[in-house]
Amino acid sequence: MQASERQTLPAGCVVPAGAERRIEVGLLGATGAVGQQFVRLLAGHPWFQLTWLAASERSAGRRYGDLPWRLAAPLPGAIAALEVEALRPGRGPELVFSALDSSVAGECEEQFAAAGHAVVSNARNHRMDPLVPLLIPEVNPGHLALIERQRAEKGWRGALVTIPNCSTVFLAMALAALRPFEPRRATVTTLQALSGAGYPGVASLDATANVVPFIDGEEQKLETETQKILGTLGAGGVSPHPVAISAQTTRVPVVDGHTEAISVELGVEASHEEVLSAFREFRGEPQELSLPSAPERPLAVHDSPDRPQPRLDVEAFGGMAVHVGRLRRCPALGWKFIALGHNTIRGAAGAGLLIAELLAARGVLAHARAGSLAAHG
Ligand SMILES: NC(=O)c1ccc[n+]([C@@H]2O[C@H](COP(=O)([O-])OP(=O)(O)OC[C@H]3O[C@@H](n4cnc5c(N)ncnc54)[C@H](OP(=O)(O)O)[C@@H]3O)[C@@H](O)[C@H]2O)c1
């Protein structure tokens, strides 16, 4: 189904009089690499309308269109006219996306959630908080039940849901498809794009024709976040999945798209065709609900031995599919394959939109309303 065919708001959404109106959304960190992807993806979104932008004091008070725009797609005129505000909890709509730098995201996102906002965050700060869902809508939508505990135990009027680290999203989606075969151990070596470091990112003399074999904190995120995402929600919170993951991460001179070389040991014997079918048939709640940002197939399986490649494949399916190819036997762990995903779309802004669509479709945004929280009491 095309996005244009899905113009109606999801059932369960409470919106102001004139139910045809889209849900107003805000954006914290609107000026950064991920923030600009949010702006681009929200342009013409069938359910959401971006009406409020915030960033640092450096940008506050300035017209968004007067700040540097670094995407090839044109900046929508209505957004260019908006004035960027400072980070003030209680200002802006109920639903806000956060693309804030981690140096400021921690406290700020808590304050927004406490003030009644539903925050969907890209930052790393709260991902491993036992009361905060670390969500991939196709993989662990049931973890949204943590929101009730957040409200009870943290006293927040709103909510906070986090988007996993970009490399983690691609590994976790591939391993999720293999859950019927009980993944036990996995190794992953990443080749990560420059846009993953934000703007201005890696110095040109380090990045050009080079491989940098260190990304601070990235390996630990892959190893621990994946276990939380694949984990089981019980009375005591999320029990991490027992799969042991060993990660090595590198930065390479690619603009967009993180490639991952993955080996995996399965607890249940599977044939080549069975593993391929598991990738091809993998689906989740976003596909069942036909959410606007959901790709028809979360995993795009490639048959050609020289695919997937970032330059050729990463923009396909709106950047929302994870590409998988080169499935073959691994003498060490059993199976190995290549995965590729768009780091600022499926690994960041697109993932955030899909989470927000799921929140809306499930009625978690029961108080969704236009205008600022302050203006609506
Ligand atoms: N790039 C990726 O592929 C990717 C993928 C997944 C997750 N992430 C995460 O997403 C977040 C944003 O990443 P990015 O690559 O977009 O970074 P970025 O380009 O450096 O942008 C950072 C944003 O945070 C704002 N900011 C910085 N310091 C601030 C402060 N003291 N007070 C208020 N706002 C402040 C900036 O506003 P000003 O412009 O006004 O300074 C800007 O809007 C990070 O937490 C990152 O780890 C990034």
PDB file of C-alpha atoms in Angstrom, residues 60-240:
ATOM      1  CA  ALA A  60      17.289  28.997  19.260  1.00  0.00           C
ATOM      2  CA  GLY A  61      15.530  32.122  17.995  1.00  0.00           C
ATOM      3  CA  ARG A  62      16.667  31.544  14.416  1.00  0.00           C
ATOM      4  CA  ARG A  63      14.468  30.668  11.438  1.00  0.00           C
ATOM      5  CA  TYR A  64      15.045  26.990  10.538  1.00  0.00           C
ATOM      6  CA  GLY A  65      15.465  27.901   6.861  1.00  0.00           C
ATOM      7  CA  ASP A  66      18.361  30.220   7.751  1.00  0.00           C
ATOM      8  CA  LEU A  67      20.354  27.355   9.293  1.00  0.00           C
ATOM      9  CA  PRO A  68      22.486  24.985   7.156  1.00  0.00           C
ATOM     10  CA  TRP A  69      20.423  22.240   5.435  1.00  0.00           C
ATOM     11  CA  ARG A  70      22.624  19.301   4.403  1.00  0.00           C
ATOM     12  CA  LEU A  71      20.269  16.870   2.674  1.00  0.00           C
ATOM     13  CA  ALA A  72      19.840  16.600  -1.095  1.00  0.00           C
ATOM     14  CA  ALA A  73      16.023  16.677  -0.747  1.00  0.00           C
ATOM     15  CA  PRO A  74      14.639  20.234  -0.603  1.00  0.00           C
ATOM     16  CA  LEU A  75      13.714  21.692   2.782  1.00  0.00           C
ATOM     17  CA  PRO A  76       9.895  21.950   2.957  1.00  0.00           C
ATOM     18  CA  GLY A  77       8.837  25.622   2.899  1.00  0.00           C
ATOM     19  CA  ALA A  78       6.482  25.333   5.881  1.00  0.00           C
ATOM     20  CA  ILE A  79       9.319  23.969   8.021  1.00  0.00           C
ATOM     21  CA  ALA A  80      11.825  26.566   6.782  1.00  0.00           C
ATOM     22  CA  ALA A  81       9.523  29.254   8.180  1.00  0.00           C
ATOM     23  CA  LEU A  82       9.454  27.803  11.724  1.00  0.00           C
ATOM     24  CA  GLU A  83      11.514  29.443  14.447  1.00  0.00           C
ATOM     25  CA  VAL A  84      13.810  27.075  16.362  1.00  0.00           C
ATOM     26  CA  GLU A  85      13.147  27.145  20.093  1.00  0.00           C
ATOM     27  CA  ALA A  86      15.278  26.259  23.095  1.00  0.00           C
ATOM     28  CA  LEU A  87      14.698  22.947  24.924  1.00  0.00           C
ATOM     29  CA  ARG A  88      11.823  23.819  27.256  1.00  0.00           C
ATOM     30  CA  PRO A  89       9.788  20.880  28.634  1.00  0.00           C
ATOM     31  CA  GLY A  90       6.056  21.533  28.376  1.00  0.00           C
ATOM     32  CA  ARG A  91       6.491  23.507  25.148  1.00  0.00           C
ATOM     33  CA  GLY A  92       5.597  21.816  21.887  1.00  0.00           C
ATOM     34  CA  PRO A  93       3.164  18.982  21.131  1.00  0.00           C
ATOM     35  CA  GLU A  94       2.665  15.830  23.194  1.00  0.00           C
ATOM     36  CA  LEU A  95       4.657  13.645  20.779  1.00  0.00           C
ATOM     37  CA  VAL A  96       8.275  14.723  20.325  1.00  0.00           C
ATOM     38  CA  PHE A  97      11.136  12.991  18.567  1.00  0.00           C
ATOM     39  CA  SER A  98      14.592  13.476  20.039  1.00  0.00           C
ATOM     40  CA  ALA A  99      17.728  13.614  17.882  1.00  0.00           C
ATOM     41  CA  LEU A 100      19.727  15.318  20.594  1.00  0.00           C
ATOM     42  CA  ASP A 101      23.405  14.876  21.214  1.00  0.00           C
ATOM     43  CA  SER A 102      23.933  12.444  24.098  1.00  0.00           C
ATOM     44  CA  SER A 103      25.713  15.154  26.107  1.00  0.00           C
ATOM     45  CA  VAL A 104      22.356  16.832  26.659  1.00  0.00           C
ATOM     46  CA  ALA A 105      19.721  14.153  25.899  1.00  0.00           C
ATOM     47  CA  GLY A 106      19.747  12.353  29.262  1.00  0.00           C
ATOM     48  CA  GLU A 107      18.291  14.920  31.629  1.00  0.00           C
ATOM     49  CA  CYS A 108      16.395  16.798  28.939  1.00  0.00           C
ATOM     50  CA  GLU A 109      14.396  13.772  27.736  1.00  0.00           C
ATOM     51  CA  GLU A 110      13.481  12.840  31.316  1.00  0.00           C
ATOM     52  CA  GLN A 111      12.177  16.370  31.876  1.00  0.00           C
ATOM     53  CA  PHE A 112      10.089  16.221  28.706  1.00  0.00           C
ATOM     54  CA  ALA A 113       8.627  12.817  29.683  1.00  0.00           C
ATOM     55  CA  ALA A 114       7.871  14.104  33.188  1.00  0.00           C
ATOM     56  CA  ALA A 115       6.120  17.155  31.703  1.00  0.00           C
ATOM     57  CA  GLY A 116       3.722  14.913  29.746  1.00  0.00           C
ATOM     58  CA  HIS A 117       5.459  14.456  26.394  1.00  0.00           C
ATOM     59  CA  ALA A 118       5.749  11.084  24.677  1.00  0.00           C
ATOM     60  CA  VAL A 119       9.433  11.154  23.708  1.00  0.00           C
ATOM     61  CA  VAL A 120      10.815   8.866  20.995  1.00  0.00           C
ATOM     62  CA  SER A 121      14.581   9.158  21.340  1.00  0.00           C
ATOM     63  CA  ASN A 122      17.602   8.380  19.213  1.00  0.00           C
ATOM     64  CA  ALA A 123      20.089   9.087  21.951  1.00  0.00           C
ATOM     65  CA  ARG A 124      21.929   6.351  23.846  1.00  0.00           C
ATOM     66  CA  ASN A 125      21.331   7.710  27.363  1.00  0.00           C
ATOM     67  CA  HIS A 126      18.193   5.780  28.392  1.00  0.00           C
ATOM     68  CA  ARG A 127      18.396   2.729  26.121  1.00  0.00           C
ATOM     69  CA  MET A 128      19.469   0.325  28.865  1.00  0.00           C
ATOM     70  CA  ASP A 129      17.171   1.773  31.558  1.00  0.00           C
ATOM     71  CA  PRO A 130      15.116  -1.240  32.751  1.00  0.00           C
ATOM     72  CA  LEU A 131      11.920   0.842  32.588  1.00  0.00           C
ATOM     73  CA  VAL A 132      12.485   2.206  29.073  1.00  0.00           C
ATOM     74  CA  PRO A 133      11.538   0.182  25.976  1.00  0.00           C
ATOM     75  CA  LEU A 134      14.377  -0.239  23.478  1.00  0.00           C
ATOM     76  CA  LEU A 135      12.169  -0.837  20.531  1.00  0.00           C
ATOM     77  CA  ILE A 136      12.190  -2.264  17.025  1.00  0.00           C
ATOM     78  CA  PRO A 137       8.490  -2.459  16.147  1.00  0.00           C
ATOM     79  CA  GLU A 138       8.856  -5.695  14.147  1.00  0.00           C
ATOM     80  CA  VAL A 139      10.895  -7.388  16.882  1.00  0.00           C
ATOM     81  CA  ASN A 140       9.676  -6.487  20.382  1.00  0.00           C
ATOM     82  CA  PRO A 141       6.462  -4.400  20.245  1.00  0.00           C
ATOM     83  CA  GLY A 142       5.324  -6.042  23.499  1.00  0.00           C
ATOM     84  CA  HIS A 143       8.044  -4.142  25.391  1.00  0.00           C
ATOM     85  CA  LEU A 144       5.818  -1.044  25.087  1.00  0.00           C
ATOM     86  CA  ALA A 145       4.088  -2.427  28.186  1.00  0.00           C
ATOM     87  CA  LEU A 146       7.011  -0.905  30.132  1.00  0.00           C
ATOM     88  CA  ILE A 147       5.416   2.513  29.634  1.00  0.00           C
ATOM     89  CA  GLU A 148       2.818   1.764  32.306  1.00  0.00           C
ATOM     90  CA  ARG A 149       5.618   0.885  34.767  1.00  0.00           C
ATOM     91  CA  GLN A 150       7.504   4.052  33.805  1.00  0.00           C
ATOM     92  CA  ARG A 151       4.497   6.134  34.690  1.00  0.00           C
ATOM     93  CA  ALA A 152       3.953   4.272  37.970  1.00  0.00           C
ATOM     94  CA  GLU A 153       7.575   4.130  39.139  1.00  0.00           C
ATOM     95  CA  LYS A 154       9.075   7.323  37.687  1.00  0.00           C
ATOM     96  CA  GLY A 155       5.925   9.402  38.076  1.00  0.00           C
ATOM     97  CA  TRP A 156       6.108  10.639  34.494  1.00  0.00           C
ATOM     98  CA  ARG A 157       2.923  11.972  32.943  1.00  0.00           C
ATOM     99  CA  GLY A 158       4.329  11.208  29.482  1.00  0.00           C
ATOM    100  CA  ALA A 159       6.570   8.397  28.250  1.00  0.00           C
ATOM    101  CA  LEU A 160      10.016   7.648  26.860  1.00  0.00           C
ATOM    102  CA  VAL A 161      10.751   5.045  24.195  1.00  0.00           C
ATOM    103  CA  THR A 162      14.217   4.610  22.711  1.00  0.00           C
ATOM    104  CA  ILE A 163      15.485   3.709  19.264  1.00  0.00           C
ATOM    105  CA  PRO A 164      18.440   1.290  19.363  1.00  0.00           C
ATOM    106  CA  ASN A 165      21.906   2.149  18.136  1.00  0.00           C
ATOM    107  CA  CYS A 166      21.865   2.103  14.328  1.00  0.00           C
ATOM    108  CA  SER A 167      24.175  -0.917  13.889  1.00  0.00           C
ATOM    109  CA  THR A 168      22.226  -2.771  16.569  1.00  0.00           C
ATOM    110  CA  VAL A 169      18.959  -2.351  14.629  1.00  0.00           C
ATOM    111  CA  PHE A 170      20.327  -4.252  11.635  1.00  0.00           C
ATOM    112  CA  LEU A 171      21.906  -7.072  13.670  1.00  0.00           C
ATOM    113  CA  ALA A 172      18.849  -7.457  15.905  1.00  0.00           C
ATOM    114  CA  MET A 173      16.422  -7.615  12.962  1.00  0.00           C
ATOM    115  CA  ALA A 174      18.478 -10.344  11.276  1.00  0.00           C
ATOM    116  CA  LEU A 175      18.784 -12.353  14.510  1.00  0.00           C
ATOM    117  CA  ALA A 176      15.075 -11.853  15.257  1.00  0.00           C
ATOM    118  CA  ALA A 177      14.233 -13.624  12.008  1.00  0.00           C
ATOM    119  CA  LEU A 178      16.383 -16.543  13.197  1.00  0.00           C
ATOM    120  CA  ARG A 179      14.709 -16.839  16.619  1.00  0.00           C
ATOM    121  CA  PRO A 180      12.924 -20.101  15.611  1.00  0.00           C
ATOM    122  CA  PHE A 181      16.436 -21.623  15.310  1.00  0.00           C
ATOM    123  CA  GLU A 182      17.571 -20.279  18.685  1.00  0.00           C
ATOM    124  CA  PRO A 183      20.671 -18.167  17.989  1.00  0.00           C
ATOM    125  CA  ARG A 184      23.325 -18.943  20.621  1.00  0.00           C
ATOM    126  CA  ARG A 185      26.452 -17.037  19.644  1.00  0.00           C
ATOM    127  CA  ALA A 186      27.160 -14.408  17.001  1.00  0.00           C
ATOM    128  CA  THR A 187      30.062 -12.310  15.796  1.00  0.00           C
ATOM    129  CA  VAL A 188      29.592  -9.054  13.912  1.00  0.00           C
ATOM    130  CA  THR A 189      32.143  -6.819  12.190  1.00  0.00           C
ATOM    131  CA  THR A 190      30.743  -3.501  11.007  1.00  0.00           C
ATOM    132  CA  LEU A 191      31.788  -1.149   8.194  1.00  0.00           C
ATOM    133  CA  GLN A 192      29.997   2.017   9.230  1.00  0.00           C
ATOM    134  CA  ALA A 193      29.209   5.086   7.150  1.00  0.00           C
ATOM    135  CA  LEU A 194      30.511   8.568   7.877  1.00  0.00           C
ATOM    136  CA  SER A 195      27.018  10.025   8.378  1.00  0.00           C
ATOM    137  CA  GLY A 196      26.761   7.822  11.468  1.00  0.00           C
ATOM    138  CA  ALA A 197      29.133  10.197  13.229  1.00  0.00           C
ATOM    139  CA  GLY A 198      26.814  13.201  12.787  1.00  0.00           C
ATOM    140  CA  TYR A 199      27.953  16.554  11.410  1.00  0.00           C
ATOM    141  CA  PRO A 200      30.814  17.482  10.899  1.00  0.00           C
ATOM    142  CA  GLY A 201      31.763  13.978  12.034  1.00  0.00           C
ATOM    143  CA  VAL A 202      35.115  12.329  11.264  1.00  0.00           C
ATOM    144  CA  ALA A 203      37.940  14.635  10.104  1.00  0.00           C
ATOM    145  CA  SER A 204      38.455  14.337   6.329  1.00  0.00           C
ATOM    146  CA  LEU A 205      42.120  13.354   6.711  1.00  0.00           C
ATOM    147  CA  ASP A 206      41.083  10.421   8.929  1.00  0.00           C
ATOM    148  CA  ALA A 207      38.152   9.380   6.754  1.00  0.00           C
ATOM    149  CA  THR A 208      39.441   9.613   3.176  1.00  0.00           C
ATOM    150  CA  ALA A 209      40.622   6.297   1.652  1.00  0.00           C
ATOM    151  CA  ASN A 210      40.970   4.841   5.115  1.00  0.00           C
ATOM    152  CA  VAL A 211      39.451   2.515   7.693  1.00  0.00           C
ATOM    153  CA  VAL A 212      39.256   3.663  11.316  1.00  0.00           C
ATOM    154  CA  PRO A 213      39.060   0.534  13.507  1.00  0.00           C
ATOM    155  CA  PHE A 214      37.483   2.186  16.535  1.00  0.00           C
ATOM    156  CA  ILE A 215      34.084   3.774  17.258  1.00  0.00           C
ATOM    157  CA  ASP A 216      33.802   4.733  20.894  1.00  0.00           C
ATOM    158  CA  GLY A 217      31.231   2.656  22.802  1.00  0.00           C
ATOM    159  CA  GLU A 218      29.778   1.062  19.655  1.00  0.00           C
ATOM    160  CA  GLU A 219      30.854  -2.527  20.286  1.00  0.00           C
ATOM    161  CA  GLN A 220      29.321  -2.637  23.736  1.00  0.00           C
ATOM    162  CA  LYS A 221      26.037  -1.226  22.378  1.00  0.00           C
ATOM    163  CA  LEU A 222      25.835  -4.003  19.781  1.00  0.00           C
ATOM    164  CA  GLU A 223      26.562  -6.642  22.401  1.00  0.00           C
ATOM    165  CA  THR A 224      24.160  -5.484  25.121  1.00  0.00           C
ATOM    166  CA  GLU A 225      21.347  -3.675  23.282  1.00  0.00           C
ATOM    167  CA  THR A 226      20.720  -6.691  21.023  1.00  0.00           C
ATOM    168  CA  GLN A 227      20.197  -8.918  24.063  1.00  0.00           C
ATOM    169  CA  LYS A 228      17.693  -6.456  25.556  1.00  0.00           C
ATOM    170  CA  ILE A 229      15.736  -6.109  22.287  1.00  0.00           C
ATOM    171  CA  LEU A 230      15.514  -9.882  21.808  1.00  0.00           C
ATOM    172  CA  GLY A 231      14.831 -10.377  25.505  1.00  0.00           C
ATOM    173  CA  THR A 232      11.614 -11.464  27.187  1.00  0.00           C
ATOM    174  CA  LEU A 233       9.406  -9.086  29.157  1.00  0.00           C
ATOM    175  CA  GLY A 234       8.278 -10.544  32.449  1.00  0.00           C
ATOM    176  CA  ALA A 235       7.120  -9.369  35.852  1.00  0.00           C
ATOM    177  CA  GLY A 236      10.666  -8.264  36.743  1.00  0.00           C
ATOM    178  CA  GLY A 237      11.292  -6.399  33.497  1.00  0.00           C
ATOM    179  CA  VAL A 238      13.152  -7.511  30.377  1.00  0.00           C
ATOM    180  CA  SER A 239      15.301 -10.636  30.767  1.00  0.00           C
ATOM    181  CA  PRO A 240      18.115 -10.330  28.213  1.00  0.00           C
TER     182      PRO A 240
END
